[in-house]
């Protein structure tokens, strides 16, 4: 199975900050990676697919990059609504589809 | 709009069974692969099972293989998860999720609101 590792596990930041979350795969997954945002008590919501394609309706301050084994999710200017937990997910070799352990973005 | 609504969760004793349902609307259900993903309290996301658009192919996480069965009724636009021999470690919120694109399995969009399963004596 492909293991996905996110860093950091927790990130403290302020409104207006630029933040980056990293996701590493245990082997190459080409560009077959998605990012989700999950707010407390809610279902995950798709942000990015194919490593860098922005889902319709998602604000342009979110962007994704990377290929192979290393990927990043960047929020260019944090808004109050962005404080949540973020997960990466690979879909290169499945089953199983695998997720990172999550990155909790907190208000500093 | 596309909507997925799970039901069937609750409190169940270890070793017992439970069946979850996911009612789909707003899209051609019979054209999409469907998934179950779970999240234990305070933990991350764990993919559980997938079923092809026509039910012809099913796959499971090792943690549930042989105990859980995914199925679908395309005439009722409904996805199911039959969970047998439940264990305490199966306690989680269970989400159903749709393959985002019919012809290209990969990422999930949207997800249902989830249903909580608690396995406890």
CSV table of C-alpha atoms in Angstrom, one decimal:
chain,number,residue,atom,x,y,z
A,1,UNK,CA,0.0,0.0,0.0
A,2,UNK,CA,1.1,3.6,-0.7
A,3,UNK,CA,1.6,5.5,2.6
A,4,UNK,CA,0.9,9.3,2.6
A,5,UNK,CA,2.6,11.5,5.2
A,6,UNK,CA,1.6,15.1,5.8
A,7,UNK,CA,3.6,17.8,7.5
A,8,UNK,CA,3.2,19.5,9.8
A,9,UNK,CA,0.5,17.8,11.8
A,10,UNK,CA,-0.6,21.1,13.3
A,11,UNK,CA,0.0,24.6,11.9
A,12,UNK,CA,-0.6,27.8,13.7
A,13,UNK,CA,-1.1,30.9,11.5
A,14,UNK,CA,-2.8,34.3,11.3
A,15,UNK,CA,-5.3,35.8,9.0
A,16,UNK,CA,-3.5,37.0,5.9
A,17,UNK,CA,-0.6,34.6,6.2
A,18,UNK,CA,0.6,32.5,3.4
A,19,UNK,CA,0.8,28.8,4.5
A,20,UNK,CA,2.0,25.6,2.9
A,21,UNK,CA,1.2,22.0,3.8
A,22,UNK,CA,3.3,19.2,2.5
A,23,UNK,CA,2.2,15.7,1.5
A,24,UNK,CA,4.7,12.9,0.7
A,25,UNK,CA,4.0,9.6,-0.8
A,26,UNK,CA,5.9,6.4,-0.1
A,27,UNK,CA,6.4,5.8,-3.8
A,28,UNK,CA,5.7,7.9,-7.0
A,29,UNK,CA,2.1,8.6,-7.6
A,30,UNK,CA,2.6,10.8,-10.6
A,31,UNK,CA,0.1,13.6,-10.2
A,32,UNK,CA,-2.8,11.5,-8.9
A,33,UNK,CA,-3.4,13.4,-5.7
A,34,UNK,CA,-6.4,15.3,-4.2
A,35,UNK,CA,-6.7,17.7,-1.3
A,36,UNK,CA,-9.7,18.0,1.0
A,37,UNK,CA,-10.7,20.5,3.7
A,38,UNK,CA,-12.7,19.3,6.7
A,39,UNK,CA,-14.3,21.6,9.2
A,40,UNK,CA,-15.2,20.3,12.6
A,41,UNK,CA,-18.2,18.0,12.6
A,42,UNK,CA,-18.6,18.2,8.8
A,43,UNK,CA,-17.8,16.0,5.8
A,44,UNK,CA,-14.6,16.6,3.8
A,45,UNK,CA,-14.9,19.0,0.9
A,46,UNK,CA,-12.8,18.6,-2.3
A,47,UNK,CA,-10.3,21.5,-3.0
A,48,UNK,CA,-7.8,20.2,-5.5
A,49,UNK,CA,-7.5,17.2,-7.8
A,50,UNK,CA,-4.8,15.9,-10.1
A,51,UNK,CA,-2.3,17.7,-7.8
A,52,UNK,CA,-3.0,21.2,-9.1
A,53,UNK,CA,-6.5,21.4,-10.6
A,54,UNK,CA,-8.8,23.7,-8.6
A,55,UNK,CA,-12.3,22.3,-8.0
A,56,UNK,CA,-15.0,24.6,-9.3
A,57,UNK,CA,-16.2,27.0,-6.7
A,58,UNK,CA,-13.0,26.8,-4.5
A,59,UNK,CA,-11.4,30.2,-3.9
A,60,UNK,CA,-8.3,31.0,-6.0
A,61,UNK,CA,-6.2,31.5,-2.9
A,62,UNK,CA,-5.9,27.7,-2.7
A,63,UNK,CA,-3.4,26.1,-5.0
A,64,UNK,CA,-1.7,22.8,-5.3
A,65,UNK,CA,1.6,21.7,-6.8
A,66,UNK,CA,4.0,18.7,-7.0
A,67,UNK,CA,4.4,15.4,-8.7
A,68,UNK,CA,6.0,12.1,-8.0
A,69,UNK,CA,6.3,11.8,-4.2
A,70,UNK,CA,6.1,15.4,-3.0
A,71,UNK,CA,3.1,17.7,-3.1
A,72,UNK,CA,2.1,21.0,-1.5
A,73,UNK,CA,-1.1,22.8,-0.8
A,74,UNK,CA,-0.7,26.5,-0.5
A,75,UNK,CA,-3.2,29.1,0.8
A,76,UNK,CA,-2.0,32.5,-0.4
A,77,UNK,CA,-3.7,34.7,2.2
A,78,UNK,CA,-5.5,32.9,5.1
A,79,UNK,CA,-9.1,33.8,5.7
A,80,UNK,CA,-11.1,33.1,8.9
A,81,UNK,CA,-13.0,30.4,7.0
A,82,UNK,CA,-9.9,28.5,6.2
A,83,UNK,CA,-9.1,27.3,9.7
A,84,UNK,CA,-9.8,23.6,9.4
A,85,UNK,CA,-8.1,20.2,8.9
A,86,UNK,CA,-6.6,19.4,5.5
A,87,UNK,CA,-6.1,15.9,4.0
A,88,UNK,CA,-4.3,14.6,1.0
A,89,UNK,CA,-5.4,11.4,-0.8
A,90,UNK,CA,-3.7,9.4,-3.5
A,91,UNK,CA,-5.4,7.6,-6.3
A,92,UNK,CA,-2.5,6.3,-8.3
A,93,UNK,CA,-2.5,2.7,-7.0
A,94,UNK,CA,-5.7,1.4,-5.5
A,95,UNK,CA,-7.2,-0.2,-3.7
A,96,UNK,CA,-6.7,0.9,-1.1
A,97,UNK,CA,-7.1,4.6,-1.6
A,98,UNK,CA,-5.0,6.2,1.1
A,99,UNK,CA,-5.1,9.5,2.9
A,100,UNK,CA,-2.5,11.5,4.8
A,101,UNK,CA,-3.0,11.8,8.5
A,102,UNK,CA,-4.3,15.3,8.3
A,103,UNK,CA,-2.9,18.8,9.0
A,104,UNK,CA,-4.9,20.9,11.5
A,105,UNK,CA,-4.7,24.6,10.7
A,106,UNK,CA,-5.2,26.7,13.8
A,107,UNK,CA,-5.5,30.4,14.6
A,108,UNK,CA,-2.3,31.8,16.1
B,1,UNK,CA,-27.9,19.5,-6.7
B,2,UNK,CA,-25.9,16.4,-6.0
B,3,UNK,CA,-26.8,15.0,-2.5
B,4,UNK,CA,-25.8,12.0,-0.5
B,5,UNK,CA,-27.7,11.2,2.7
B,6,UNK,CA,-26.5,8.4,5.0
B,7,UNK,CA,-28.6,6.6,7.5
B,8,UNK,CA,-28.6,3.5,9.7
B,9,UNK,CA,-25.9,4.3,12.2
B,10,UNK,CA,-26.4,3.7,15.9
B,11,UNK,CA,-25.0,1.9,18.9
B,12,UNK,CA,-24.4,-1.8,18.5
B,13,UNK,CA,-22.8,-4.5,20.6
B,14,UNK,CA,-19.5,-6.1,19.6
B,15,UNK,CA,-20.1,-9.1,17.3
B,16,UNK,CA,-23.4,-7.8,16.0
B,17,UNK,CA,-24.4,-6.5,12.6
B,18,UNK,CA,-25.6,-3.2,11.2
B,19,UNK,CA,-26.5,-2.0,7.7
B,20,UNK,CA,-25.9,1.5,6.5
B,21,UNK,CA,-27.7,3.2,3.6
B,22,UNK,CA,-26.8,6.1,1.4
B,23,UNK,CA,-29.6,7.7,-0.6
B,24,UNK,CA,-28.3,9.5,-3.7
B,25,UNK,CA,-30.0,12.3,-5.7
B,26,UNK,CA,-29.2,15.0,-8.2
B,27,UNK,CA,-27.1,12.8,-10.6
B,28,UNK,CA,-27.2,9.6,-12.6
B,29,UNK,CA,-26.4,7.2,-9.8
B,30,UNK,CA,-26.0,4.2,-12.0
B,31,UNK,CA,-23.0,5.8,-13.8
B,32,UNK,CA,-20.7,6.4,-10.9
B,33,UNK,CA,-18.5,4.3,-8.6
B,34,UNK,CA,-19.3,4.8,-5.0
B,35,UNK,CA,-17.3,4.6,-1.8
B,36,UNK,CA,-17.5,4.3,2.0
B,37,UNK,CA,-14.9,6.2,4.0
B,38,UNK,CA,-14.8,6.2,7.8
B,39,UNK,CA,-13.4,8.4,10.5
B,40,UNK,CA,-12.8,7.2,14.0
B,41,UNK,CA,-13.4,9.9,16.8
B,42,UNK,CA,-10.6,12.4,16.7
B,43,UNK,CA,-8.8,10.5,13.9
B,44,UNK,CA,-8.1,10.8,10.2
B,45,UNK,CA,-9.9,9.4,7.2
B,46,UNK,CA,-9.8,5.7,6.3
B,47,UNK,CA,-11.1,4.4,3.0
B,48,UNK,CA,-13.4,1.3,3.6
B,49,UNK,CA,-14.8,0.0,0.3
B,50,UNK,CA,-15.7,0.8,-3.3
B,51,UNK,CA,-18.3,-0.5,-5.7
B,52,UNK,CA,-18.3,-0.1,-9.5
B,53,UNK,CA,-21.1,1.8,-11.2
B,54,UNK,CA,-22.9,-1.4,-12.1
B,55,UNK,CA,-22.0,-3.4,-9.0
B,56,UNK,CA,-19.7,-5.7,-11.0
B,57,UNK,CA,-16.5,-5.0,-9.0
B,58,UNK,CA,-16.0,-4.4,-5.3
B,59,UNK,CA,-12.9,-3.8,-3.2
B,60,UNK,CA,-12.3,-3.5,0.5
B,61,UNK,CA,-9.8,-2.3,3.0
B,62,UNK,CA,-7.9,-5.1,4.7
B,63,UNK,CA,-9.3,-4.0,8.0
B,64,UNK,CA,-12.9,-4.9,7.0
B,65,UNK,CA,-12.4,-7.6,4.3
B,66,UNK,CA,-14.6,-10.6,5.1
B,67,UNK,CA,-16.8,-8.7,7.5
B,68,UNK,CA,-18.2,-5.8,5.5
B,69,UNK,CA,-20.1,-6.0,2.2
B,70,UNK,CA,-20.8,-3.1,-0.1
B,71,UNK,CA,-23.7,-3.2,-2.5
B,72,UNK,CA,-26.0,-0.9,-4.4
B,73,UNK,CA,-29.5,-0.8,-5.9
B,74,UNK,CA,-29.4,1.4,-8.9
B,75,UNK,CA,-33.2,1.2,-9.2
B,76,UNK,CA,-33.5,2.9,-5.8
B,77,UNK,CA,-30.4,5.2,-6.2
B,78,UNK,CA,-29.1,3.7,-2.9
B,79,UNK,CA,-25.7,2.5,-1.7
B,80,UNK,CA,-25.4,0.0,1.2
B,81,UNK,CA,-22.8,-1.2,3.6
B,82,UNK,CA,-23.5,-4.4,5.5
B,83,UNK,CA,-21.3,-4.6,8.5
B,84,UNK,CA,-21.0,-7.9,10.3
B,85,UNK,CA,-18.9,-9.1,13.3
B,86,UNK,CA,-18.5,-5.5,14.4
B,87,UNK,CA,-15.6,-4.6,16.7
B,88,UNK,CA,-14.9,-1.7,19.0
B,89,UNK,CA,-12.3,-0.4,16.4
B,90,UNK,CA,-15.1,0.0,13.8
B,91,UNK,CA,-16.5,2.8,15.9
B,92,UNK,CA,-16.5,5.8,13.5
B,93,UNK,CA,-18.5,8.2,11.4
B,94,UNK,CA,-19.2,6.5,8.1
B,95,UNK,CA,-19.3,8.7,5.0
B,96,UNK,CA,-20.5,7.7,1.5
B,97,UNK,CA,-18.8,9.4,-1.3
B,98,UNK,CA,-19.1,9.5,-5.1
B,99,UNK,CA,-16.4,9.1,-7.7
B,100,UNK,CA,-16.0,12.7,-8.9
B,101,UNK,CA,-15.9,11.7,-12.6
B,102,UNK,CA,-17.7,8.7,-14.0
B,103,UNK,CA,-15.1,7.6,-16.5
B,104,UNK,CA,-12.1,8.2,-14.3
B,105,UNK,CA,-12.1,6.8,-10.7
B,106,UNK,CA,-9.9,8.6,-8.3
B,107,UNK,CA,-11.1,11.4,-6.1
B,108,UNK,CA,-14.3,11.8,-4.2
B,109,UNK,CA,-16.9,14.5,-4.6
B,110,UNK,CA,-19.2,15.0,-2.9
B,111,UNK,CA,-19.4,13.3,0.4
B,112,UNK,CA,-22.5,12.7,2.5
B,113,UNK,CA,-22.9,14.2,6.0
B,114,UNK,CA,-22.0,10.9,7.7
B,115,UNK,CA,-23.6,8.5,10.1
B,116,UNK,CA,-22.1,7.5,13.4
B,117,UNK,CA,-21.6,3.9,14.3
B,118,UNK,CA,-20.7,3.1,17.9
B,119,UNK,CA,-19.7,-0.4,18.8
B,120,UNK,CA,-19.9,-0.9,22.5
B,121,UNK,CA,-21.3,-3.3,25.1
